[in-house]
mmCIF file of C-alpha atoms in Angstrom:
data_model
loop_
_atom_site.group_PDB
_atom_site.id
_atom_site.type_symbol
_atom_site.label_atom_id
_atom_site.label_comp_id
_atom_site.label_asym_id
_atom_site.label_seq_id
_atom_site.Cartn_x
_atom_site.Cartn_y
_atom_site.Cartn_z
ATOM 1 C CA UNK A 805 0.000 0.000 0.000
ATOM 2 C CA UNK A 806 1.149 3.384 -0.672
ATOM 3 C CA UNK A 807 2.386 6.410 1.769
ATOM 4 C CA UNK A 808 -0.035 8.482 0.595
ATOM 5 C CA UNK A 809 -2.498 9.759 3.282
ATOM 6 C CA UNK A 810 -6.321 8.164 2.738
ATOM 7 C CA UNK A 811 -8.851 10.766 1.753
ATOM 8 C CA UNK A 812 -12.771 10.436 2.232
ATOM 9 C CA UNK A 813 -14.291 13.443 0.710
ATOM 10 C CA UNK A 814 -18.799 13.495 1.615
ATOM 11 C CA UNK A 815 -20.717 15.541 -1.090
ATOM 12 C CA UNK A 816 -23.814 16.704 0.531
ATOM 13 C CA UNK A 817 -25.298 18.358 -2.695
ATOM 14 C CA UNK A 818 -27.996 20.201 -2.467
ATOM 15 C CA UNK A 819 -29.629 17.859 0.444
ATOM 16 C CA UNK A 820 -30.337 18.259 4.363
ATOM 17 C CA UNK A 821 -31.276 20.996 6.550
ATOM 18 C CA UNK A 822 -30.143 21.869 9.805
ATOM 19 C CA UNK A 823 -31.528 19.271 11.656
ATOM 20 C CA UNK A 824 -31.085 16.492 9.502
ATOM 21 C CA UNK A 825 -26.934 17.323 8.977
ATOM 22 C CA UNK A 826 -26.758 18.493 12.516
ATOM 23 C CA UNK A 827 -27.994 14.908 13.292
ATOM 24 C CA UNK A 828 -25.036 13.710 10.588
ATOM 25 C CA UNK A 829 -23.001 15.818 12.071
ATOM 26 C CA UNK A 830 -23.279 14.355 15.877
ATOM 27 C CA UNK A 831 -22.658 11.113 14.648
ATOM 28 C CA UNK A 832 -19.868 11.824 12.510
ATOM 29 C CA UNK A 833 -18.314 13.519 15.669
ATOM 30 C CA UNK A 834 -19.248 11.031 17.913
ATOM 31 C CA UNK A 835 -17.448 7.999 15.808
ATOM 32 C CA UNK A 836 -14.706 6.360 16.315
ATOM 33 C CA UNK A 837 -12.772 6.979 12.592
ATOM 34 C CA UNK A 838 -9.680 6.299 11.677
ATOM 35 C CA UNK A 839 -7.208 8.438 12.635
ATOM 36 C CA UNK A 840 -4.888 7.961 8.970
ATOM 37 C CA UNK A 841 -7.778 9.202 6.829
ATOM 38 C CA UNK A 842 -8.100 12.625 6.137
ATOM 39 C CA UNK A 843 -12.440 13.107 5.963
ATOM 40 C CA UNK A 844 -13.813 16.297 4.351
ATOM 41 C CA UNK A 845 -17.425 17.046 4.145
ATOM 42 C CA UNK A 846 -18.844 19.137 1.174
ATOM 43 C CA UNK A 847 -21.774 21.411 2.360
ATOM 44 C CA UNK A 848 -24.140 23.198 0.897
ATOM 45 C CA UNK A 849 -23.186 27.027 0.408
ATOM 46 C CA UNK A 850 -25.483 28.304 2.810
ATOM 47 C CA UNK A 851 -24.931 25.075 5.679
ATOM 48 C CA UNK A 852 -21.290 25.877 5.408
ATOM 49 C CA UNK A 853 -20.689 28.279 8.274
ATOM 50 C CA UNK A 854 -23.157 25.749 10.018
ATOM 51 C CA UNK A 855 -20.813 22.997 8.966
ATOM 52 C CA UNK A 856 -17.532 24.116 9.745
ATOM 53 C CA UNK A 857 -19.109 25.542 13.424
ATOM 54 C CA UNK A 858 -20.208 22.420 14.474
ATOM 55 C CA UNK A 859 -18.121 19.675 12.394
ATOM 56 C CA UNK A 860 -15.353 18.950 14.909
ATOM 57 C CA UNK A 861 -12.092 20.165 14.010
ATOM 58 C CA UNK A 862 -10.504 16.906 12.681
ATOM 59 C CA UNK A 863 -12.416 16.805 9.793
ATOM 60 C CA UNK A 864 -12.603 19.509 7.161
ATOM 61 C CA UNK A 865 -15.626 21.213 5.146
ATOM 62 C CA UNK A 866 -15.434 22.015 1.314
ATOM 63 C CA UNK A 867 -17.666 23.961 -0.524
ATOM 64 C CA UNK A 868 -19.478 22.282 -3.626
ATOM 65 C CA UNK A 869 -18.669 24.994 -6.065
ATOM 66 C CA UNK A 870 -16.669 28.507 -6.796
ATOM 67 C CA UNK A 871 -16.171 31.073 -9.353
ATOM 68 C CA UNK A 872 -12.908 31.713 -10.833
ATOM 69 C CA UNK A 873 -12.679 35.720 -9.248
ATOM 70 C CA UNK A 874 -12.516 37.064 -6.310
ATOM 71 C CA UNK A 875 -15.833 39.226 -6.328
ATOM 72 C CA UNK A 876 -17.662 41.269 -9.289
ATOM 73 C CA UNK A 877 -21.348 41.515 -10.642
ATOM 74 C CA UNK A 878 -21.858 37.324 -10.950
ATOM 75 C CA UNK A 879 -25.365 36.965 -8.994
ATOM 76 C CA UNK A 880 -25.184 33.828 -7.500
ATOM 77 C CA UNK A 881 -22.008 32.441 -7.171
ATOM 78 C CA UNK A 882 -19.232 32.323 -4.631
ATOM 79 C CA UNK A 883 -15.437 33.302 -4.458
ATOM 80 C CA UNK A 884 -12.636 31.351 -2.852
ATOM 81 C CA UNK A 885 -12.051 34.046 -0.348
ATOM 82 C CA UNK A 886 -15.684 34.079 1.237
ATOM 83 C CA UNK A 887 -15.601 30.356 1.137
ATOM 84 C CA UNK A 888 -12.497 30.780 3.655
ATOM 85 C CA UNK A 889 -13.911 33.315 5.681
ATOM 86 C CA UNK A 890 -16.120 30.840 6.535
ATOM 87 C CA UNK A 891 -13.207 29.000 7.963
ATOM 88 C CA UNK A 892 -13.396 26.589 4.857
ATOM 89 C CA UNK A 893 -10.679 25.344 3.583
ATOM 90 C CA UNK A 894 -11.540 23.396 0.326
ATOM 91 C CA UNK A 895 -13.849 23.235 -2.842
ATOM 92 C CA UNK A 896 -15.108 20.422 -4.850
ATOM 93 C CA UNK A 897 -14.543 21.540 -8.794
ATOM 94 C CA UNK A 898 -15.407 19.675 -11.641
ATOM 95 C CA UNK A 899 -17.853 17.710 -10.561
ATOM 96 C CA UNK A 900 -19.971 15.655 -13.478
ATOM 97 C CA UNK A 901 -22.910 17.464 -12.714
ATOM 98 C CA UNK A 902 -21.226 21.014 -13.192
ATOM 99 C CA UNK A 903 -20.140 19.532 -15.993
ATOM 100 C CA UNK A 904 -23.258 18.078 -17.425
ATOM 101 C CA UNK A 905 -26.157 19.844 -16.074
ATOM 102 C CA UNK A 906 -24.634 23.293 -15.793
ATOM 103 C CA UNK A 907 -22.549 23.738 -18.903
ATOM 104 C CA UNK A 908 -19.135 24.007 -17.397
ATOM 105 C CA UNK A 909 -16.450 23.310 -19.712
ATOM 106 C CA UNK A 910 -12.746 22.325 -19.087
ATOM 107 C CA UNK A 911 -11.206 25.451 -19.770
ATOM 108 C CA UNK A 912 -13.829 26.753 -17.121
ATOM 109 C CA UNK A 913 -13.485 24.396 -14.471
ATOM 110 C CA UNK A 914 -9.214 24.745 -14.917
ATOM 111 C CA UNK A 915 -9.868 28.593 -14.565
ATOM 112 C CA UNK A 916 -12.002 28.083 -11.170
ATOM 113 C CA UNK A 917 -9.049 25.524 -9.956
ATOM 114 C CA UNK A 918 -6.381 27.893 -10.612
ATOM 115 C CA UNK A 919 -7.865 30.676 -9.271
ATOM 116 C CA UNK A 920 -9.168 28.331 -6.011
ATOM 117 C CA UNK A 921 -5.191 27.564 -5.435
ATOM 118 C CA UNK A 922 -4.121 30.347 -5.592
ATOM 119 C CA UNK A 923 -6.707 31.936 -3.007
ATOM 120 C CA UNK A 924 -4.968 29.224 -0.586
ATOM 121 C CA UNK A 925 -8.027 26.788 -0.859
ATOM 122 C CA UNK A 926 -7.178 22.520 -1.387
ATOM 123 C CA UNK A 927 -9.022 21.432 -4.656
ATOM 124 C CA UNK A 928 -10.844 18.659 -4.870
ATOM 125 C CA UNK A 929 -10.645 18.106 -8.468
ATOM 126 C CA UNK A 930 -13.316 15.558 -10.370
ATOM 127 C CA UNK A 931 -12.767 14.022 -13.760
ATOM 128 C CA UNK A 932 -14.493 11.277 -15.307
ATOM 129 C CA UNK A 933 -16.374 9.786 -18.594
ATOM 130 C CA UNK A 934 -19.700 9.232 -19.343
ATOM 131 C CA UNK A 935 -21.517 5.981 -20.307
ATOM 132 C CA UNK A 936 -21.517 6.587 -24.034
ATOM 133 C CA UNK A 937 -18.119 7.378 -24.181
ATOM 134 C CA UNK A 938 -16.492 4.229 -22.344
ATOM 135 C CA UNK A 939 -18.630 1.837 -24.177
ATOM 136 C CA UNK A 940 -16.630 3.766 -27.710
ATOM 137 C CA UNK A 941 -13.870 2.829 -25.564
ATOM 138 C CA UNK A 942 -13.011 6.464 -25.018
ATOM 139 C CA UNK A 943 -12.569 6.989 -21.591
ATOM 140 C CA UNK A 944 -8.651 7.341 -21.421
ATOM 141 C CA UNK A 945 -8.968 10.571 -23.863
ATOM 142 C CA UNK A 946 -11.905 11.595 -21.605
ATOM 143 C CA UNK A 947 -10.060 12.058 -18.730
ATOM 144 C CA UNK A 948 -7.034 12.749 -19.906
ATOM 145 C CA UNK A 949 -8.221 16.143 -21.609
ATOM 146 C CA UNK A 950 -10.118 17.035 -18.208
ATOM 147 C CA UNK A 951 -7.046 16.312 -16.422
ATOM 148 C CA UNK A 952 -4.938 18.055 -19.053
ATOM 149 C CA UNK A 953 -7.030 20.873 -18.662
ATOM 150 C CA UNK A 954 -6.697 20.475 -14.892
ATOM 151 C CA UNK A 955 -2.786 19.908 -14.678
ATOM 152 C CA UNK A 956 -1.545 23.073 -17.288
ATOM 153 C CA UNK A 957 -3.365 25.381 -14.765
ATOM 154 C CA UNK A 958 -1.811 24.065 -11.807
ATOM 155 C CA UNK A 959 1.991 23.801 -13.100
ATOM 156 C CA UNK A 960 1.513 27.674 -15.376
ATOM 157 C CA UNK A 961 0.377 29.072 -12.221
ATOM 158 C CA UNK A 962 1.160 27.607 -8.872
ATOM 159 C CA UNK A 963 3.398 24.808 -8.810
ATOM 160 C CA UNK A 964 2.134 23.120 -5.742
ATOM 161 C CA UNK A 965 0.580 19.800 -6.241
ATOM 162 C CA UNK A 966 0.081 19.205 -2.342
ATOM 163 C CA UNK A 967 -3.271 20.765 -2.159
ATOM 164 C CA UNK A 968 -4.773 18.926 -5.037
ATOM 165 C CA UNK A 969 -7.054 15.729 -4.581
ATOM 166 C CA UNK A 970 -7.482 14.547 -8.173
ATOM 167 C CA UNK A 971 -11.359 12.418 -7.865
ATOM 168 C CA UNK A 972 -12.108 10.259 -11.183
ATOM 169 C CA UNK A 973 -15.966 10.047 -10.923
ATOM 170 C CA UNK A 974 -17.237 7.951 -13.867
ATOM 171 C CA UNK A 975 -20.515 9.814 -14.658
ATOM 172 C CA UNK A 976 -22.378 6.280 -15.628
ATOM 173 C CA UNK A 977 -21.499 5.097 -11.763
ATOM 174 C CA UNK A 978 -23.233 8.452 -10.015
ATOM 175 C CA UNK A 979 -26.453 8.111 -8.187
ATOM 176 C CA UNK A 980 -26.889 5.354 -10.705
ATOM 177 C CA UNK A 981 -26.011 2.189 -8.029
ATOM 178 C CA UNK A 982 -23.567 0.902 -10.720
ATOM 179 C CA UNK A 983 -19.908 0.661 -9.490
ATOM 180 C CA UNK A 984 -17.212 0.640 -11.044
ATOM 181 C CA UNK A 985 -15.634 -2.789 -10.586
ATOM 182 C CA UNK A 986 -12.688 -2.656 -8.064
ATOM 183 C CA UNK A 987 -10.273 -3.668 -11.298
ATOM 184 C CA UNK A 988 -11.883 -1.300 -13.058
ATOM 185 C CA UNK A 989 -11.528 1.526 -11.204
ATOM 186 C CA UNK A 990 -7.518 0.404 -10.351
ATOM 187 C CA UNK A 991 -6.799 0.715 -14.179
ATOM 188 C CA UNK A 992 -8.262 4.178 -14.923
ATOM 189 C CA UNK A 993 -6.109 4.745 -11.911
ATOM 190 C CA UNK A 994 -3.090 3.699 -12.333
ATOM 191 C CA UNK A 995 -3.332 5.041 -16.266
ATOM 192 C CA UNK A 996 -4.271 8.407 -14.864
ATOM 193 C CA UNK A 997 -0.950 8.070 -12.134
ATOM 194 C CA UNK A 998 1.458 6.962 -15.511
ATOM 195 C CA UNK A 999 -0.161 10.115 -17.269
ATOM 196 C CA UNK A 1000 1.442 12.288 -14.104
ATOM 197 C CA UNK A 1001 4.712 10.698 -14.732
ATOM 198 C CA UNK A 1002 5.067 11.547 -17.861
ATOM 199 C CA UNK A 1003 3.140 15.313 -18.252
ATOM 200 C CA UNK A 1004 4.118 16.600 -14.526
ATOM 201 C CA UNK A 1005 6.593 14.546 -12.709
ATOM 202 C CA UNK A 1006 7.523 11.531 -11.821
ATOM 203 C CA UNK A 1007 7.123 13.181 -7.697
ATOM 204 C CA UNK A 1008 4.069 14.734 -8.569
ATOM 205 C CA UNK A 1009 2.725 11.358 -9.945
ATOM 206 C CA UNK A 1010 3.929 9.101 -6.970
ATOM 207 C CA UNK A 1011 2.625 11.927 -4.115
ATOM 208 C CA UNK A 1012 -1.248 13.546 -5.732
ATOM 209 C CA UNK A 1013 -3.932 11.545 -3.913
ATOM 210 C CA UNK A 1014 -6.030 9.764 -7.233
ATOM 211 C CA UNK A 1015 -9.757 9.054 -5.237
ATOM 212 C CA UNK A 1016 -12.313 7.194 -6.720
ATOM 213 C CA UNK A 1017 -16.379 8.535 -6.504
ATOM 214 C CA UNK A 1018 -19.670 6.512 -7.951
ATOM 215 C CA UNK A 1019 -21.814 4.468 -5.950
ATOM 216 C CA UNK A 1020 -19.340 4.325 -3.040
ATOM 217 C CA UNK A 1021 -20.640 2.372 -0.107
ATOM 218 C CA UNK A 1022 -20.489 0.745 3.154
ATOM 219 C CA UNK A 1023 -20.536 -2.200 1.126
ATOM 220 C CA UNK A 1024 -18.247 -2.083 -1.456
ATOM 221 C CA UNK A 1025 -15.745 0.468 0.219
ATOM 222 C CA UNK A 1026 -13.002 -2.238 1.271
ATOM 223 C CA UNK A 1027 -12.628 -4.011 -1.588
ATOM 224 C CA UNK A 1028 -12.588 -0.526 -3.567
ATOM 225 C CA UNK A 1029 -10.084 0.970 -0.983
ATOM 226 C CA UNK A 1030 -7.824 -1.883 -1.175
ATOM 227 C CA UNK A 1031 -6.215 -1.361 -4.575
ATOM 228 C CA UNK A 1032 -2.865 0.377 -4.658
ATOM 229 C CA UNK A 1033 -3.823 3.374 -6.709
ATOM 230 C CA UNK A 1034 -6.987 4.433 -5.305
ATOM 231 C CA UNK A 1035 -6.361 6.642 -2.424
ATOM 232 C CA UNK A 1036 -9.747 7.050 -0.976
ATOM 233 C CA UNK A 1037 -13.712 8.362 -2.157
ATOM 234 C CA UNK A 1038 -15.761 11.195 -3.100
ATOM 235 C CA UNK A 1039 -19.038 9.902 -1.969
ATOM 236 C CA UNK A 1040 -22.261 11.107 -2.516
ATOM 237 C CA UNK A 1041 -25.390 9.489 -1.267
ATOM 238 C CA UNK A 1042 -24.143 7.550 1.315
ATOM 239 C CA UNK A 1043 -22.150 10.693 2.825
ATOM 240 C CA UNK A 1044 -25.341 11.379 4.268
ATOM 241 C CA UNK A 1045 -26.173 7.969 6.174
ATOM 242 C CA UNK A 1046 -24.463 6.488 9.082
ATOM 243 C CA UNK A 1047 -22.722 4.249 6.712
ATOM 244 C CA UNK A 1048 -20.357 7.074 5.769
ATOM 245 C CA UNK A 1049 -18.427 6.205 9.223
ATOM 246 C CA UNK A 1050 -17.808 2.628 7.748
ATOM 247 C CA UNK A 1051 -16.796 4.318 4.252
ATOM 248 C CA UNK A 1052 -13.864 6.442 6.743
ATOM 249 C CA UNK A 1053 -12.790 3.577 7.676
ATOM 250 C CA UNK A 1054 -12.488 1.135 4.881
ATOM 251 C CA UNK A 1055 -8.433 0.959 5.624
ATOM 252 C CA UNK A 1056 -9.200 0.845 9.097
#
């Protein structure tokens, strides 16, 4: 198994309300978890000042989604530096449903991670291929050119790998209750980790946590967490259940 550090990233989307992620929230901070996994939580915008106030301090909140400036005349969205002065230290970008319900395109989403990085914030950064596009056998170039897009942003303008969590998220996997297969998602893996090598670095490739995210669940979590190149989850549904606790501590 590797040195990298195990990371568990929950995306809440837009789910809960007080009560119901106050009661996640107790029980989250009331497990016993694993102290070798790094857990962050991704909140709703407005449940973020909620989050981070009550989450306890071991685990860390993202927001789900940020803009690639600092302020301006863009009704509706949300800059790195009020997401920290929430006390929040990272943002999900990228995510398939950015992607395919909102419009965002990888130029975008390499603009919002650049400018996220540089505002101090750790990027959780998703890539991954839709159904139609692995069945054409396509799914290397897929996320390839969403990583591409990714990595030139992060080595033009700020050089520093460490806060990057790189989460391949095959779209045909999410919400859907199809997993990818534990051999599956090792190979997209270990591709992606050979495609560091050779367009960033050979340190860069060995170090940059590569999670997996689809269908992720109490279940399945073990067997999924057990291959060499996957370094942890993004999970979605069952960040909101009890089960998430198990999910934490699938190296455990």
């Amino acid at each position: 198994m590797s040195s990298r550090k195990f990371f568990v990233g929950g995306n809440w989307k837009m789910n809960g309300d007080k009560k119901s992620l106050g009661d996640l929230i107790t029980t989250l901070n009331t497990a016993s978890l694993n102290d070798e996994t790094e857990v962050v939580c991704g909140a709703p915008t407005v449940y973020l000042d909620f989050a981070r106030s009550n989450l306890d301090a071991r685990m860390g909140v993202a927001a789900q989604n940020c803009y690639k400036v600092a302020k301006g005349a863009f009704t509706g969205e949300i800059s790195p530096v009020m997401i920290k002065d929430c006390g929040v230290e990272w943002v999900i970008l990228g995510h398939s449903e950015r992607r395919h319900v909102f419009g965002e395109s990888d130029e975008l989403i390499g603009q919002k991670v650049a400018h996220a990085l540089e505002s101090g914030l750790g990027v959780i950064a998703c890539i991954g291929e839709k159904l139609e596009e692995r069945e054409a056998g396509t799914t290397e170039e897929v996320v390839y050119a969403q990583t591409q897009a990714i990595a030139v942003v992060v080595v033009d303008n700020v050089k520093d790998w460490s806060k990057v969590v790189l989460a391949y998220e095959p779209v045909w996997a999410i919400g859907t209750g199809k997993t990818a297969s534990p051999e599956q998602a090792q190979e997209v893996h270990e591709k992606l980790r050979e495609w560091m090598r050779v367009n960033v670095s050979e340190a860069v490739a060995d170090s940059v946590r590569i999670i997996y995210g689809g269908s992720v669940t109490g279940a399945n979590c073990k067997e999924l967490g057990s291959q060499n190149d996957v370094d942890g989850f993004l999970v979605g549904g069952a960040s909101l259940k009890p089960e998430f606790v198990d999910i934490i501590n699938a190296r455990a």
